[in-house]
Short mmCIF file of C-alpha atoms in Angstrom, two decimals:
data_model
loop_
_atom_site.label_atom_id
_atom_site.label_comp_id
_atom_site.label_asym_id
_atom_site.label_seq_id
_atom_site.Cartn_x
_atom_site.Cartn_y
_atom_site.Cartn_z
CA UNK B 1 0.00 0.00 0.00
CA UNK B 2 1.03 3.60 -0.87
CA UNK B 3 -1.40 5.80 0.41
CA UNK B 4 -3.94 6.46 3.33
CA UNK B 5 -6.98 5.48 1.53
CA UNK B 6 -5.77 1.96 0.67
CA UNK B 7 -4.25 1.10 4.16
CA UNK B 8 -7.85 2.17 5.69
CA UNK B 9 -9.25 0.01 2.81
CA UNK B 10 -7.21 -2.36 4.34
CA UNK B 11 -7.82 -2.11 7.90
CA UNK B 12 -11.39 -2.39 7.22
CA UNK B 13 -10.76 -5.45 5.07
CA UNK B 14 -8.96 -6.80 8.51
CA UNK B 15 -12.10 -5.57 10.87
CA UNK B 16 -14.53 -7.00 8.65
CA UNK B 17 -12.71 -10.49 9.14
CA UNK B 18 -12.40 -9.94 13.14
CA UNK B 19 -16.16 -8.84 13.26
CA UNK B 20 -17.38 -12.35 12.53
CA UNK B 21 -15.90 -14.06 15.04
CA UNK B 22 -15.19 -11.21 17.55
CA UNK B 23 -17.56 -12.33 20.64
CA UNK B 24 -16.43 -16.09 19.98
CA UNK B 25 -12.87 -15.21 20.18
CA UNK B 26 -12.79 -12.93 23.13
CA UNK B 27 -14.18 -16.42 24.98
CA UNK B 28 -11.93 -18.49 24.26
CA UNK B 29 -8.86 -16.15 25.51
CA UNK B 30 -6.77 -17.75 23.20
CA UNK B 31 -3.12 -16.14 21.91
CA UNK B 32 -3.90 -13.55 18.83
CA UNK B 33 -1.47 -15.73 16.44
CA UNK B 34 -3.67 -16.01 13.92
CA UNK B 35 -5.01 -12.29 14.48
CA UNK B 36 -1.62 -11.11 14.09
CA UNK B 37 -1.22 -13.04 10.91
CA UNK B 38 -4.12 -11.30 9.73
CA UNK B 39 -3.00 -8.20 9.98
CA UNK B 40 0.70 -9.06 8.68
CA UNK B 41 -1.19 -10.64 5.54
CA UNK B 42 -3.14 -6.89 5.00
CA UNK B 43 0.44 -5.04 5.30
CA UNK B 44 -0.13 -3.01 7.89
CA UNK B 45 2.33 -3.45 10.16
CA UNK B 46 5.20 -1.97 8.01
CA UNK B 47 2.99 1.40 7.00
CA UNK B 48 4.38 3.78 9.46
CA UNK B 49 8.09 2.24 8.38
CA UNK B 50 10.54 4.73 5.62
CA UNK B 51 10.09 4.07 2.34
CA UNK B 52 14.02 3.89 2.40
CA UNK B 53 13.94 1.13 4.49
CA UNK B 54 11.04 -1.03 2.32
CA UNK B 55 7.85 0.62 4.64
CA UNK B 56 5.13 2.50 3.14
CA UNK B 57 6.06 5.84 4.15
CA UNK B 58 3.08 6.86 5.39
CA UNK B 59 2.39 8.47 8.86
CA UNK B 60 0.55 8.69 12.42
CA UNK B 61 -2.95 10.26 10.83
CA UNK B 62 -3.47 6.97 8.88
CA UNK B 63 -1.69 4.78 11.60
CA UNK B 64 -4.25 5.72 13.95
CA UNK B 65 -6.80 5.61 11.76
CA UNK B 66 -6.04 2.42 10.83
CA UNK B 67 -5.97 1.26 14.76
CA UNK B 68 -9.62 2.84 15.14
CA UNK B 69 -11.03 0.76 12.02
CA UNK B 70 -9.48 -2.21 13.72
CA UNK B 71 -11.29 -1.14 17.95
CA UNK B 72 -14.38 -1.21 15.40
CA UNK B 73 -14.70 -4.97 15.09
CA UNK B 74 -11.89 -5.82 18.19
CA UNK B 75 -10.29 -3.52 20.51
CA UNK B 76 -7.94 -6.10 21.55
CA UNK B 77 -6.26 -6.46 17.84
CA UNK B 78 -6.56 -2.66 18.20
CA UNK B 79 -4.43 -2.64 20.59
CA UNK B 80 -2.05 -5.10 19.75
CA UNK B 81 -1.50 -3.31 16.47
CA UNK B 82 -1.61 0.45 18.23
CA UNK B 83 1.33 -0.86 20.54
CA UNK B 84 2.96 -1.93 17.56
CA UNK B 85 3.46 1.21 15.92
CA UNK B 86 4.97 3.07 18.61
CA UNK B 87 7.14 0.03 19.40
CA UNK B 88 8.38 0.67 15.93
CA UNK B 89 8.75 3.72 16.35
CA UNK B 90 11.41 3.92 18.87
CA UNK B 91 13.78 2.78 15.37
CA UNK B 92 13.99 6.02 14.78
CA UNK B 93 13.18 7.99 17.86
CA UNK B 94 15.56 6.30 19.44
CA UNK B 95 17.77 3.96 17.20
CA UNK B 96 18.24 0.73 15.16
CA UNK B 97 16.36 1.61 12.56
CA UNK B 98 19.29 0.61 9.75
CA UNK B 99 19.25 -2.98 11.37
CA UNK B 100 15.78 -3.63 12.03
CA UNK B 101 13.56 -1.76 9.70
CA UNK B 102 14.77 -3.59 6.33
CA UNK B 103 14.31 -6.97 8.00
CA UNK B 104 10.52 -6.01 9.67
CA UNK B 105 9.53 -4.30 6.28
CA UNK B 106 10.30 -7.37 4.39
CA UNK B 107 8.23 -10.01 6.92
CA UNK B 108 6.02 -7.05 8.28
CA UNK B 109 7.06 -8.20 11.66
CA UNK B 110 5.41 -7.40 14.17
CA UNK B 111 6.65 -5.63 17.61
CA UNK B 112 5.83 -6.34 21.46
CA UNK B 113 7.53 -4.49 24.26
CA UNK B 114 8.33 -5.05 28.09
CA UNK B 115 8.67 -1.41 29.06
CA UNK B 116 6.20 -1.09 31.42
CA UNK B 117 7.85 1.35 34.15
CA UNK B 118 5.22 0.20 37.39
CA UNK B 119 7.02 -3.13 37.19
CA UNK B 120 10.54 -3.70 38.67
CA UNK B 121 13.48 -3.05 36.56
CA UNK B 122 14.75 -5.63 34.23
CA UNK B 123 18.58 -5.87 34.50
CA UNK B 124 21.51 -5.83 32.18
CA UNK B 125 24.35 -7.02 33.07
CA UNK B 126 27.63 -6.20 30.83
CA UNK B 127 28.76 -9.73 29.23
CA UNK B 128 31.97 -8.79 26.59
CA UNK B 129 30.35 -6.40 23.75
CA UNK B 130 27.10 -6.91 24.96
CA UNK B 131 24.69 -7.56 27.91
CA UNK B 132 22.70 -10.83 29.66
CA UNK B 133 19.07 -9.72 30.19
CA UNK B 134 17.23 -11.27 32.87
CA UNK B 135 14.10 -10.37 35.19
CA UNK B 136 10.43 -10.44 35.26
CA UNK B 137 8.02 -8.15 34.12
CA UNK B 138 4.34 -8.47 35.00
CA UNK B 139 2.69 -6.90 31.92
CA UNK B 140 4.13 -7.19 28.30
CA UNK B 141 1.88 -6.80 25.48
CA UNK B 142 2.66 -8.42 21.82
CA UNK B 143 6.01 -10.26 23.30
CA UNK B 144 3.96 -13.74 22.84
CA UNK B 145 2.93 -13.09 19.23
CA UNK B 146 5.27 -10.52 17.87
CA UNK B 147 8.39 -11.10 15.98
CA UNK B 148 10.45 -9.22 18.06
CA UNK B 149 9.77 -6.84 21.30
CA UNK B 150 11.35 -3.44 22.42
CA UNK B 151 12.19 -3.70 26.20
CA UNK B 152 13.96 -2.10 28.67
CA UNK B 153 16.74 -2.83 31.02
CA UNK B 154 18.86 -1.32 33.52
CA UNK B 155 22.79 -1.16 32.85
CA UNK B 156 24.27 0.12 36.05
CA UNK B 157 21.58 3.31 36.40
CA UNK B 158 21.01 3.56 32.83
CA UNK B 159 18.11 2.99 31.21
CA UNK B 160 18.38 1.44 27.86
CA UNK B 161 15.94 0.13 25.16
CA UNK B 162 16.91 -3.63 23.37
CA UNK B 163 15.51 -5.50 20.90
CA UNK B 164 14.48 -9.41 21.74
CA UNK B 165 13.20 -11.27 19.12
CA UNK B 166 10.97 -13.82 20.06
CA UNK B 167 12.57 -17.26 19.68
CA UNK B 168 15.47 -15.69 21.82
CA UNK B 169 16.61 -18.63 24.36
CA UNK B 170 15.88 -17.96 27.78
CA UNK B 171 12.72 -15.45 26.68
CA UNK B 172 9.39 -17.00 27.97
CA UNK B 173 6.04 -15.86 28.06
CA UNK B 174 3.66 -16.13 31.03
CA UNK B 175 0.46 -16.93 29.18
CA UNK B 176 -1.47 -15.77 32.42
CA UNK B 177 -3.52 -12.79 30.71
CA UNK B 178 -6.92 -13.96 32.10
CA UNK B 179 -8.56 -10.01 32.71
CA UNK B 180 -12.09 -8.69 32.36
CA UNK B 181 -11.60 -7.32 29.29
CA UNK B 182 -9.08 -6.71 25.88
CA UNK B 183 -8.61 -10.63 26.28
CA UNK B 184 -6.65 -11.13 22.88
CA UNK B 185 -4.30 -8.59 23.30
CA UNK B 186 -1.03 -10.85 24.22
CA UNK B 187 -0.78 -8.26 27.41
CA UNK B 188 0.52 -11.20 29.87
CA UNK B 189 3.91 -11.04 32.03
CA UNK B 190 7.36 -12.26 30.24
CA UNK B 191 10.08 -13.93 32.06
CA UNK B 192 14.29 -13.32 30.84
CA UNK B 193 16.49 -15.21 31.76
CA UNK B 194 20.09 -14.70 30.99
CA UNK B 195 18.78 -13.81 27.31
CA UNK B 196 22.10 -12.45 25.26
CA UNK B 197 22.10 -8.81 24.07
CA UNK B 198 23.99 -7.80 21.11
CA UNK B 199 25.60 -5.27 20.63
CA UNK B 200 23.36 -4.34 17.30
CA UNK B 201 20.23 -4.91 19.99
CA UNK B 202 20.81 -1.58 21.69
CA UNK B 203 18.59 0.91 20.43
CA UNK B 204 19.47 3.51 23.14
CA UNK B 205 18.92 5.48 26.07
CA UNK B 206 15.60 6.11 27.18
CA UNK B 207 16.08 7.48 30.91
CA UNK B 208 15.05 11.22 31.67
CA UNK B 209 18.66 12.18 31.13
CA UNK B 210 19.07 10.51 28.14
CA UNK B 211 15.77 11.12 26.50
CA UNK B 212 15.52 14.06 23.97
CA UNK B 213 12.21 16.03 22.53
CA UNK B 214 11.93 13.34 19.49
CA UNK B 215 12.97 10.36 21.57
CA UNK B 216 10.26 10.95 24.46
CA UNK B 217 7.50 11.30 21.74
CA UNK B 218 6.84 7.11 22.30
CA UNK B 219 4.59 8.92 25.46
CA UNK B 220 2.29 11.38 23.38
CA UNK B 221 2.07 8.56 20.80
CA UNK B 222 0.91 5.69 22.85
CA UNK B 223 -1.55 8.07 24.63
CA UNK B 224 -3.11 8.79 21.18
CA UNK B 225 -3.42 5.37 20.56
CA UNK B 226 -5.06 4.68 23.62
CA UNK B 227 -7.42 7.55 22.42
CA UNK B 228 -8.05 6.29 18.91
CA UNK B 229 -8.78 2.54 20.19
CA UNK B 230 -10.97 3.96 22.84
CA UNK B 231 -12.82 6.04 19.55
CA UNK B 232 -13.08 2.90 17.70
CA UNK B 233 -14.51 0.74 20.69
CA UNK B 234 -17.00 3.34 21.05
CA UNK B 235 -18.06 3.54 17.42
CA UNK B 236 -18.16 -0.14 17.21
CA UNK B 237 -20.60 -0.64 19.96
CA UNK B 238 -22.82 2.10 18.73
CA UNK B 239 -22.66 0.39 15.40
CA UNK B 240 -23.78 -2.88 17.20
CA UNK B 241 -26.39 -1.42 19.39
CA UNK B 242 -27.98 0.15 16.18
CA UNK B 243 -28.27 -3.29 14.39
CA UNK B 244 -29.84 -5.16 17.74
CA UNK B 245 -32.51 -2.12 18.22
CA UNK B 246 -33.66 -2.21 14.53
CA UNK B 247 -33.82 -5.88 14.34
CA UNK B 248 -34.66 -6.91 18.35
CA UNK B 249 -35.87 -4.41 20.56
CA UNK B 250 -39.07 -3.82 21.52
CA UNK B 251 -40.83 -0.41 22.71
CA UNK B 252 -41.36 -0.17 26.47
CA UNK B 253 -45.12 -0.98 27.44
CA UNK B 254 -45.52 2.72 28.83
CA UNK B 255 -44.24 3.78 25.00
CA UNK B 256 -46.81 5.30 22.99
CA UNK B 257 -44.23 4.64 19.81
CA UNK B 258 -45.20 1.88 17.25
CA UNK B 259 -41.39 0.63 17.57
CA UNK B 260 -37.72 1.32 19.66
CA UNK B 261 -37.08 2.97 17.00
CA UNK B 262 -38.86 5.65 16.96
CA UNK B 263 -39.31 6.00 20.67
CA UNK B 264 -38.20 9.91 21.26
CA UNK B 265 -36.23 8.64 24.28
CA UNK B 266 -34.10 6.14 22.36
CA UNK B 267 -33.48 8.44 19.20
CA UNK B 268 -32.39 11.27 21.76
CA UNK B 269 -30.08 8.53 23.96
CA UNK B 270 -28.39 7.31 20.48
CA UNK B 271 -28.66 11.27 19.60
CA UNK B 272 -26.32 12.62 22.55
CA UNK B 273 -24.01 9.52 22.23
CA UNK B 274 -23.92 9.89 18.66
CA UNK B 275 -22.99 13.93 18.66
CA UNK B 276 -20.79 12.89 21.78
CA UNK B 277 -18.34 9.86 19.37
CA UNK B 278 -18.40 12.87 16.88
CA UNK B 279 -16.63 15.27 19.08
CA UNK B 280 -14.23 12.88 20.07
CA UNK B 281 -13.24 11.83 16.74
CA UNK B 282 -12.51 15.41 15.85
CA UNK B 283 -10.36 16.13 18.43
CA UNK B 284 -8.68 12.49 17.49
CA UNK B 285 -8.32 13.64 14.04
CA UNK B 286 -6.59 16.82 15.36
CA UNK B 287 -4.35 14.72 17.43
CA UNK B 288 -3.26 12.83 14.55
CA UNK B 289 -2.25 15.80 12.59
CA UNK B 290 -0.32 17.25 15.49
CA UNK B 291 1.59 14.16 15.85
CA UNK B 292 2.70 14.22 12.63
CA UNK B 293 3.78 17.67 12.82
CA UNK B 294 6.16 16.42 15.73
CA UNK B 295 7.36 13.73 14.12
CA UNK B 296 8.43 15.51 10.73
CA UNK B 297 10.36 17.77 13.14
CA UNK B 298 12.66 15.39 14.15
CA UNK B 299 15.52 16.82 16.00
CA UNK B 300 14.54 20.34 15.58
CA UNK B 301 11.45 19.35 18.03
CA UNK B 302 12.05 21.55 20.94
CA UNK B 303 10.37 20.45 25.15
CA UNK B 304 7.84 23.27 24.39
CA UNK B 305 6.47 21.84 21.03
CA UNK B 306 6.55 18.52 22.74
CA UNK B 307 4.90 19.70 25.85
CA UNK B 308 2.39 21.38 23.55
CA UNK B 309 1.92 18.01 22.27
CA UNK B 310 1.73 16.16 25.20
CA UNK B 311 -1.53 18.19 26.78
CA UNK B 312 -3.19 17.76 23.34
CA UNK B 313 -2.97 14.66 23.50
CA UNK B 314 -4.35 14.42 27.14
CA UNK B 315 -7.19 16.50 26.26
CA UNK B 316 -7.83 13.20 23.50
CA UNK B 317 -7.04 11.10 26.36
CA UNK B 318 -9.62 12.54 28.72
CA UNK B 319 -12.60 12.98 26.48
CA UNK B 320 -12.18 9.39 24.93
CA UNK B 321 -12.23 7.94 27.98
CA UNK B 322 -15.48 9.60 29.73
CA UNK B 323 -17.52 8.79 26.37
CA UNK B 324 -16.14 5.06 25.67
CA UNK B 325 -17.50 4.55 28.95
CA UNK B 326 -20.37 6.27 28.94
CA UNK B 327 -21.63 4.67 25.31
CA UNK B 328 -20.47 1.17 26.01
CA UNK B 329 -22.71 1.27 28.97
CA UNK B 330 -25.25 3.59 27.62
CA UNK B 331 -25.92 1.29 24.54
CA UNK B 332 -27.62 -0.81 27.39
CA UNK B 333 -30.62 1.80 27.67
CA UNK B 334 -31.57 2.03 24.33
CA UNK B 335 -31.21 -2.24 23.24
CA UNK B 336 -33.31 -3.44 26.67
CA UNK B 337 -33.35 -6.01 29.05
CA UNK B 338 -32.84 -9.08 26.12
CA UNK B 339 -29.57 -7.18 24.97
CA UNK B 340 -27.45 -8.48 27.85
CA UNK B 341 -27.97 -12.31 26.72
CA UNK B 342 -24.56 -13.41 26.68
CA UNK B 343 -25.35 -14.66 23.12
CA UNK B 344 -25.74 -11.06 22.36
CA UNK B 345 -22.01 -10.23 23.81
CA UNK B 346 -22.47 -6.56 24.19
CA UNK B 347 -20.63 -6.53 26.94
CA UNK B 348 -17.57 -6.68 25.24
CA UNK B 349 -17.09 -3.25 24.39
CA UNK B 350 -17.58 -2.56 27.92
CA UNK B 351 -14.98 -4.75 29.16
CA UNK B 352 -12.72 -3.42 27.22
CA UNK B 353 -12.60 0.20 27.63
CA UNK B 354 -13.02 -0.73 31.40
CA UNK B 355 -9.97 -2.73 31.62
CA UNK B 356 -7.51 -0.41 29.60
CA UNK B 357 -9.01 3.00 30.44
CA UNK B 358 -7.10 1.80 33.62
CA UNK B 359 -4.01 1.81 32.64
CA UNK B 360 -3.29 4.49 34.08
CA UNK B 361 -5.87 7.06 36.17
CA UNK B 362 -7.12 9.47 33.52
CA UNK B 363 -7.30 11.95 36.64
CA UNK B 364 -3.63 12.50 36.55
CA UNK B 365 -4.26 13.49 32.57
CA UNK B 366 -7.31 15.48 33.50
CA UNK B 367 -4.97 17.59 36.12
CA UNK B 368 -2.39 17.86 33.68
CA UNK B 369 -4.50 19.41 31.23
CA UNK B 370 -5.90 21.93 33.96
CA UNK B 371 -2.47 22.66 35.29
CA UNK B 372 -1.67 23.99 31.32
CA UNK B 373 -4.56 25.75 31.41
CA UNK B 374 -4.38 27.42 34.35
CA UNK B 375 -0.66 28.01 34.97
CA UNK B 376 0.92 26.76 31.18
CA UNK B 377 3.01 24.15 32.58
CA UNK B 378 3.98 20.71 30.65
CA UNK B 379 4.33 17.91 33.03
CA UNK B 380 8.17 16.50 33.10
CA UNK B 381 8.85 13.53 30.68
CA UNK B 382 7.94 9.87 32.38
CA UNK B 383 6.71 7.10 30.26
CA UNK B 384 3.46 8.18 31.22
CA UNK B 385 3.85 11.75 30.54
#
């Protein structure tokens, strides 16, 4: 694919598959191997790559477009692919990307990554040219399924980012993801032990001394995708709620209305949500373009621009969250009692956004964005800011 029409022609392609099977899938918990080959087989993990390096070329408006076509049909995949991107990313935010880009344009690998800073350190220990990785960490999506994962490791106080592919001895995945919701998302812990680092596996530093306007963008840009998979939950259940109360629901007995569907109080629920996923997916859209912006900067991105960034970003955060919620549990109201058969599997969406908008407390994000208002401060760069 070449351009941002055909790799959302694509993506829909992929959600169209997922959609048949979604509910029956998020049962049966299984690992997203075959989901992952799915979305290998469309191309779209290499679309955010350099055309110099065998990617498409193309950037984070259609990448996170393409992750909200995919939370359509199954916020899980959604996520698995959103992660992706901004795993890949770090090639050039960070380094690597002359070793590893020609190699996961070619196979459209895909990326996981053990990075997640709540967790205790992995550790690095110096072994000739190159280090021994070992430790635990407790929540690691995309290291079971992808090709290769980004993770980080302390090396005597510094932080550094590696590359592991997968069949790397001593790497083992806990297969314990067993939550409420995003079930297929490969998100369970990953055990290294005494796995050998090369010296070409070093991407870089990622500490707050080490980190640089372009290389802490991998915060910003997971955020969005976290807002754009939130979007596309919310759109999909909508979608789904529509379909059940034109073909199943009934008008309450109290309802003077000949059907649900033209009850006033069910248009004007599905109206507020409706107007509600629209504002969201404008401010989404802006996000995208802002991102982009920051991106094509490169090294000429300054803390400001990035800060600038960042609280956009949060806004998208903020908003996506309070209305994913709010429709996948609206959507109840306006489908009735029979809706939450689990044959019906409504729920899902639910689950979901439930389980990942709690990733971390959109509170914090709501302060930040009131602190910029208020006083035009940009919180300091953590992997969560």
């Amino acid at each position: 694919m070449t351009t941002h029409d055909q790799a959302v022609d694509a993506a829909r392609g992929v959600a169209a598959v997922l959609a048949k099977d979604a509910l029956e899938r998020d049962r049966a918990n299984a690992e997203p191997l075959a989901e992952a080959q799915l979305l290998r087989d469309a191309g779209l993990p290499a679309l955010l790559l350099p055309t110099t390096v065998g990617g498409a070329g193309l950037g984070w408006t259609t990448a996170l477009r393409v992750v909200r076509e995919i939370a359509v049909a199954d916020g899980s995949i959604a996520q698995l692919l959103g992660y992706h991107y901004v795993n890949l990313a770090n090639l050039w935010w960070v380094g690597g990307i002359e070793r590893w880009g020609p190699p996961t344009a070619a196979g459209q690998w895909m990326w996981g990554d053990a990075v997640n800073p709540t967790d205790p350190d992995l550790v690095l220990v110096p072994d000739g040219a190159g280090y021994r990785l070992s430790g635990r960490k407790n929540f690691a999506t995309g290291v079971s399924v992808g090709d290769a994962s980004v993770v980080s490791g302390d090396a005597d106080g510094e932080h550094l980012l590696v590359v592991v592919p997968r069949d790397a001895p001593g790497l083992v995945p806990g297969g314990d993801w067993d939550n409420l919701g995003q079930r297929l998302s490969a998100s369970g812990s990953v055990t290294f032990t005494d796995v050998a680092i090369g010296p070409d596996q070093v991407l870089g530093g990622l500490g707050h001394d080490a980190a640089t306007p372009r290389s802490s963008l991998v915060t910003p840009a997971i955020q969005a995708v976290f807002g754009a998979f939130y979007l596309g939950v919310a759109q999909g259940a909508l979608a789904t709620a529509r379909d059940y109360t034109r073909s199943t629901s009934r008008p309450w007995i109290l309802s003077d209305s000949p059907s649900a569907t033209a009850d006033p109080y069910v248009l004007a629920t599905y109206g507020r949500l409706v107007a509600a996923t629209r504002a969201v997916e404008a401010l989404a859209d802006a996000v995208a373009d802002h991102l982009d912006r920051a991106d094509a900067a490169g090294d000429a991105l300054t803390w400001d621009a990035r800060g600038e960034l960042a609280e956009h970003v949060a806004a998208l955060k903020v908003v996506a969250t309070d209305v994913a919620l709010d429709v996948t549990n609206t959507i109840f109201e306006v489908t009735g009692a029979r809706a939450t058969s689990n044959a019906v599997g409504l729920d899902r969406f639910w689950r979901n956004v439930r389980t990942h908008t709690l990733h971390d407390p959109v509170a914090y994000k709501r302060r930040e964005v009131g602190d910029h208002f208020l006083n035009g401060t940009h919180p300091p760069f953590k992997l969560y800011t």
